[in-house]
């Protein structure tokens, strides 16, 4: 592969300092609480252990969310980005989606914790412990089971791959026994414009925007433009690295052949986390200055 690579440009904030601080704070607090409890109480009461288990579960959930929002998970090149052969266009570079493995794991851990809580709080005598056991069994268990089953029955998986001939998007949908698959191929030479965009994330209170790319293309036998929306936020790569590679391949026909080589994944390697933090801080400072003016 040649020495020239796409130039990484911070179009979107890939590191959020606030979430990094929250990540470190929650991790430090959870460790401090655990160490304090173990030091003060050599023999922990089972109720204390159950309380610590639930606390640890919710701390892990909060940490996982902060990692996803801060961009720490994209600090290195994902091992899931690898060469792929597609029947339509041949060899290329696969950029898979994040999938739902983490969500299923959390649901499974929640189900195990509910089961352990039921056997711990179960009591033959009416009271608060029996009420907790009944709530865990009659309410929690069916809800968790339903969510876990729906995770396998309803599946939406989108994967894009970059080839010397163009961009390929594969959408896999499963609704129970019905499975559909749509494949869209966009040649590089037919791309009219690449528009980096964002869409709001309603799950968080602050204005956090997820990066997307609108690919505008025009087929050779058509006079109207068509578009392909790439949800960059859902891919296992750093968003700025992906848009830089897309723009690089669109503007450099001779560079596209590198997408079919064995080490093509190196084209998506982002800068170090320190460099990205420095770039994001510089962008924030510049934005504040523009706002003051």
Coordinates of C-alpha atoms in Angstrom, one line a residue:
X1 CA 0.0 0.0 0.0
X2 CA 1.2 3.5 -0.7
X3 CA 2.3 5.9 2.0
X4 CA -0.4 8.5 1.3
X5 CA -3.5 8.1 3.5
X6 CA -6.7 10.1 4.0
X7 CA -6.2 13.2 6.1
X8 CA -8.2 13.0 9.3
X9 CA -10.3 16.1 9.8
X10 CA -12.5 16.6 13.0
X11 CA -15.8 17.3 11.4
X12 CA -17.7 15.9 14.4
X13 CA -16.7 15.8 18.0
X14 CA -15.4 12.3 18.6
X15 CA -14.3 12.8 22.2
X16 CA -16.5 14.5 24.9
X17 CA -14.4 15.7 27.8
X18 CA -17.5 15.8 30.1
X19 CA -18.3 12.1 29.5
X20 CA -14.6 11.2 30.1
X21 CA -14.7 12.9 33.5
X22 CA -18.0 11.2 34.3
X23 CA -16.5 7.9 33.2
X24 CA -13.4 8.3 35.5
X25 CA -15.6 9.6 38.4
X26 CA -18.0 6.7 38.3
X27 CA -15.3 4.2 38.1
X28 CA -13.4 5.7 41.0
X29 CA -16.5 6.0 43.1
X30 CA -17.5 2.5 42.6
X31 CA -14.1 1.1 43.5
X32 CA -13.9 3.3 46.6
X33 CA -17.3 2.1 47.8
X34 CA -16.4 -1.5 47.3
X35 CA -13.0 -1.1 49.1
X36 CA -14.6 0.8 51.9
X37 CA -17.3 -1.8 52.5
X38 CA -14.9 -4.7 52.4
X39 CA -12.5 -3.0 54.8
X40 CA -15.1 -2.0 57.3
X41 CA -17.1 -5.2 57.2
X42 CA -15.1 -8.4 56.9
X43 CA -18.2 -10.6 56.8
X44 CA -20.8 -8.9 54.6
X45 CA -24.5 -9.5 55.2
X46 CA -26.2 -11.1 52.2
X47 CA -28.5 -8.1 52.0
X48 CA -25.5 -5.8 51.7
X49 CA -24.1 -8.1 48.9
X50 CA -27.3 -7.9 47.0
X51 CA -27.4 -4.1 47.3
X52 CA -23.8 -3.9 46.1
X53 CA -24.7 -6.2 43.2
X54 CA -27.5 -4.0 42.0
X55 CA -25.3 -0.9 42.5
X56 CA -22.5 -2.5 40.4
X57 CA -25.0 -3.3 37.7
X58 CA -26.3 0.2 37.3
X59 CA -22.8 1.6 37.5
X60 CA -21.7 -0.7 34.7
X61 CA -24.7 0.4 32.6
X62 CA -23.8 4.1 33.2
X63 CA -20.2 3.5 32.4
X64 CA -21.1 1.7 29.1
X65 CA -23.3 4.6 28.1
X66 CA -20.6 7.1 28.9
X67 CA -18.1 5.1 26.8
X68 CA -20.4 5.1 23.8
X69 CA -21.2 8.8 24.0
X70 CA -17.6 9.9 24.7
X71 CA -16.1 8.1 21.7
X72 CA -13.6 6.1 23.8
X73 CA -14.7 3.0 22.0
X74 CA -13.4 4.4 18.7
X75 CA -10.0 5.3 20.1
X76 CA -8.5 2.4 18.2
X77 CA -9.2 0.6 15.0
X78 CA -12.0 -2.0 15.5
X79 CA -11.0 -5.6 14.8
X80 CA -14.3 -6.1 13.1
X81 CA -13.2 -3.9 10.2
X82 CA -11.7 -6.4 7.8
X83 CA -11.5 -7.4 4.1
X84 CA -14.7 -8.8 2.6
X85 CA -15.8 -10.3 -0.8
X86 CA -19.1 -9.2 -2.1
X87 CA -20.6 -11.0 -5.1
X88 CA -21.5 -7.8 -6.9
X89 CA -18.3 -5.8 -6.7
X90 CA -15.6 -8.2 -5.4
X91 CA -13.1 -7.6 -2.7
X92 CA -13.4 -4.6 -0.4
X93 CA -13.3 -3.3 3.1
X94 CA -16.2 -4.2 5.5
X95 CA -17.5 -1.6 7.9
X96 CA -20.0 -3.4 10.1
X97 CA -22.6 -1.9 12.5
X98 CA -22.3 -2.1 16.2
X99 CA -25.0 -4.7 16.5
X100 CA -26.9 -5.5 19.6
X101 CA -24.5 -7.8 21.5
X102 CA -24.0 -5.3 24.3
X103 CA -27.7 -4.8 24.8
X104 CA -28.4 -8.5 24.9
X105 CA -25.6 -9.0 27.4
X106 CA -27.1 -6.3 29.7
X107 CA -30.5 -7.9 29.4
X108 CA -29.0 -11.3 30.3
X109 CA -27.1 -9.9 33.3
X110 CA -30.3 -8.1 34.5
X111 CA -32.3 -11.4 34.2
X112 CA -29.6 -13.3 36.2
X113 CA -29.7 -10.5 38.9
X114 CA -33.4 -10.7 39.1
X115 CA -33.3 -14.5 39.5
X116 CA -30.7 -14.3 42.3
X117 CA -32.7 -11.5 44.0
X118 CA -35.8 -13.6 43.9
X119 CA -34.2 -16.6 45.7
X120 CA -32.5 -14.3 48.2
X121 CA -35.6 -12.2 49.1
X122 CA -38.1 -15.0 48.9
X123 CA -39.9 -15.6 52.2
X124 CA -42.8 -17.8 53.2
X125 CA -44.1 -15.1 55.6
X126 CA -45.9 -12.0 54.2
X127 CA -43.8 -8.9 54.4
X128 CA -41.4 -6.6 52.5
X129 CA -39.0 -9.4 51.5
X130 CA -41.9 -11.5 50.0
X131 CA -43.2 -8.4 48.2
X132 CA -39.8 -7.8 46.6
X133 CA -39.6 -11.5 45.5
X134 CA -43.1 -11.3 43.9
X135 CA -42.3 -8.1 42.1
X136 CA -39.1 -9.5 40.7
X137 CA -40.9 -12.6 39.5
X138 CA -44.3 -11.4 38.3
X139 CA -43.1 -8.1 36.7
X140 CA -39.4 -8.3 36.0
X141 CA -39.1 -11.8 34.7
X142 CA -41.8 -11.5 31.9
X143 CA -40.5 -8.1 30.8
X144 CA -36.9 -9.3 30.6
X145 CA -37.9 -12.5 28.8
X146 CA -39.9 -10.6 26.3
X147 CA -37.1 -8.1 25.5
X148 CA -34.6 -10.9 25.2
X149 CA -36.8 -12.8 22.7
X150 CA -37.6 -9.7 20.7
X151 CA -33.9 -9.1 20.3
X152 CA -33.7 -12.3 18.2
X153 CA -37.1 -12.1 16.5
X154 CA -36.8 -8.5 15.3
X155 CA -33.4 -7.8 13.8
X156 CA -32.2 -4.7 11.8
X157 CA -28.6 -4.9 10.7
X158 CA -26.9 -2.6 8.3
X159 CA -23.4 -3.0 6.9
X160 CA -21.5 -0.9 4.4
X161 CA -18.4 -2.0 2.5
X162 CA -16.0 0.1 0.5
X163 CA -14.7 -1.3 -2.8
X164 CA -12.5 0.0 -5.6
X165 CA -15.7 0.2 -7.7
X166 CA -17.9 2.0 -5.1
X167 CA -19.9 1.9 -1.9
X168 CA -22.1 -1.1 -1.1
X169 CA -24.8 -1.0 1.6
X170 CA -26.5 -4.2 2.8
X171 CA -29.6 -4.0 4.9
X172 CA -30.7 -7.2 6.7
X173 CA -34.1 -7.3 8.2
X174 CA -35.8 -10.2 10.1
X175 CA -39.3 -10.2 11.4
X176 CA -39.9 -13.6 13.0
X177 CA -39.7 -16.0 10.1
X178 CA -39.6 -13.4 7.3
X179 CA -36.2 -12.3 6.2
X180 CA -35.4 -9.6 3.7
X181 CA -32.1 -8.2 2.4
X182 CA -31.5 -5.1 0.3
X183 CA -28.2 -4.3 -1.5
X184 CA -27.4 -0.9 -2.8
X185 CA -24.3 -0.2 -4.9
X186 CA -23.1 3.3 -5.5
X187 CA -20.1 3.7 -7.9
X188 CA -17.6 6.3 -6.9
X189 CA -17.8 8.1 -10.3
X190 CA -21.6 8.5 -9.8
X191 CA -21.3 10.3 -6.5
X192 CA -22.3 13.9 -6.9
X193 CA -21.8 15.1 -3.3
X194 CA -21.0 13.8 0.2
X195 CA -22.8 15.8 2.9
X196 CA -21.7 15.3 6.5
X197 CA -24.8 15.8 8.7
X198 CA -26.0 15.2 12.2
X199 CA -29.3 14.1 13.8
X200 CA -30.2 14.7 17.4
X201 CA -30.1 11.9 20.0
X202 CA -33.3 12.1 22.1
X203 CA -32.0 9.7 24.7
X204 CA -29.7 12.3 26.3
X205 CA -30.6 15.7 27.9
X206 CA -27.8 17.7 26.4
X207 CA -27.6 18.5 22.6
X208 CA -25.6 15.5 21.5
X209 CA -25.7 15.0 17.7
X210 CA -25.0 11.7 16.0
X211 CA -23.0 11.9 12.7
X212 CA -24.4 10.7 9.4
X213 CA -23.4 11.1 5.8
X214 CA -25.8 11.8 2.9
X215 CA -24.4 10.3 -0.3
X216 CA -25.9 12.0 -3.3
X217 CA -25.4 10.1 -6.5
X218 CA -26.8 10.1 -10.1
X219 CA -27.0 6.9 -12.1
X220 CA -25.7 7.0 -15.7
X221 CA -29.1 6.5 -17.3
X222 CA -31.0 8.8 -14.9
X223 CA -31.4 12.6 -14.8
X224 CA -32.5 12.8 -11.2
X225 CA -30.3 12.6 -8.1
X226 CA -30.7 9.8 -5.6
X227 CA -29.4 9.6 -2.1
X228 CA -28.0 7.0 0.4
X229 CA -28.0 7.9 4.1
X230 CA -25.1 6.3 6.0
X231 CA -25.5 6.2 9.7
X232 CA -21.9 6.7 10.6
X233 CA -22.7 6.8 14.3
X234 CA -23.7 3.1 14.2
X235 CA -20.5 1.9 12.7
X236 CA -17.6 0.3 14.5
X237 CA -15.2 3.0 13.3
X238 CA -14.3 6.6 14.3
X239 CA -16.7 8.8 12.3
X240 CA -14.2 11.4 11.1
X241 CA -11.9 8.6 9.8
X242 CA -14.8 7.2 7.7
X243 CA -15.9 10.5 6.2
X244 CA -12.2 11.3 5.4
X245 CA -11.8 7.9 3.6
X246 CA -15.1 8.4 1.7
X247 CA -14.0 11.9 0.5
X248 CA -10.5 10.6 -0.3
X249 CA -11.8 7.8 -2.5
X250 CA -14.3 10.0 -4.3
X251 CA -11.7 12.6 -5.2
X252 CA -8.8 10.3 -6.0
X253 CA -9.6 7.5 -8.6
X254 CA -6.1 6.1 -8.4
X255 CA -6.3 5.6 -4.6
X256 CA -9.5 3.4 -4.7
X257 CA -7.5 0.3 -5.6
X258 CA -6.1 0.3 -2.1
X259 CA -9.5 -0.7 -0.7
X260 CA -9.1 -4.2 -2.2
X261 CA -5.7 -4.9 -0.5
X262 CA -5.1 -6.9 2.6
X263 CA -4.1 -4.0 4.8
X264 CA -6.9 -1.7 3.6
X265 CA -8.3 -1.5 7.2
X266 CA -5.3 0.7 8.1
X267 CA -6.9 3.5 6.1
X268 CA -9.5 3.8 8.9
X269 CA -7.1 3.9 11.8
X270 CA -7.9 7.1 13.7
X271 CA -5.2 9.3 15.4
X272 CA -4.3 8.7 19.0
X273 CA -6.8 9.6 21.8
X274 CA -4.5 12.5 22.9
X275 CA -4.5 14.0 19.5
X276 CA -8.2 13.7 19.2
X277 CA -8.8 15.4 22.5
X278 CA -6.5 18.2 21.5
X279 CA -8.4 18.6 18.2
X280 CA -11.8 18.6 19.9
X281 CA -10.7 21.2 22.5
X282 CA -9.3 23.4 19.7
X283 CA -12.6 23.1 17.8
X284 CA -14.6 24.0 21.0
X285 CA -12.4 27.0 21.6
X286 CA -12.8 28.2 18.0
X287 CA -16.6 27.8 18.2
X288 CA -16.8 29.8 21.4
X289 CA -14.8 32.6 19.9
X290 CA -17.1 32.7 16.8
X291 CA -20.1 32.8 19.1
X292 CA -18.7 35.8 21.0
X293 CA -18.0 37.6 17.7

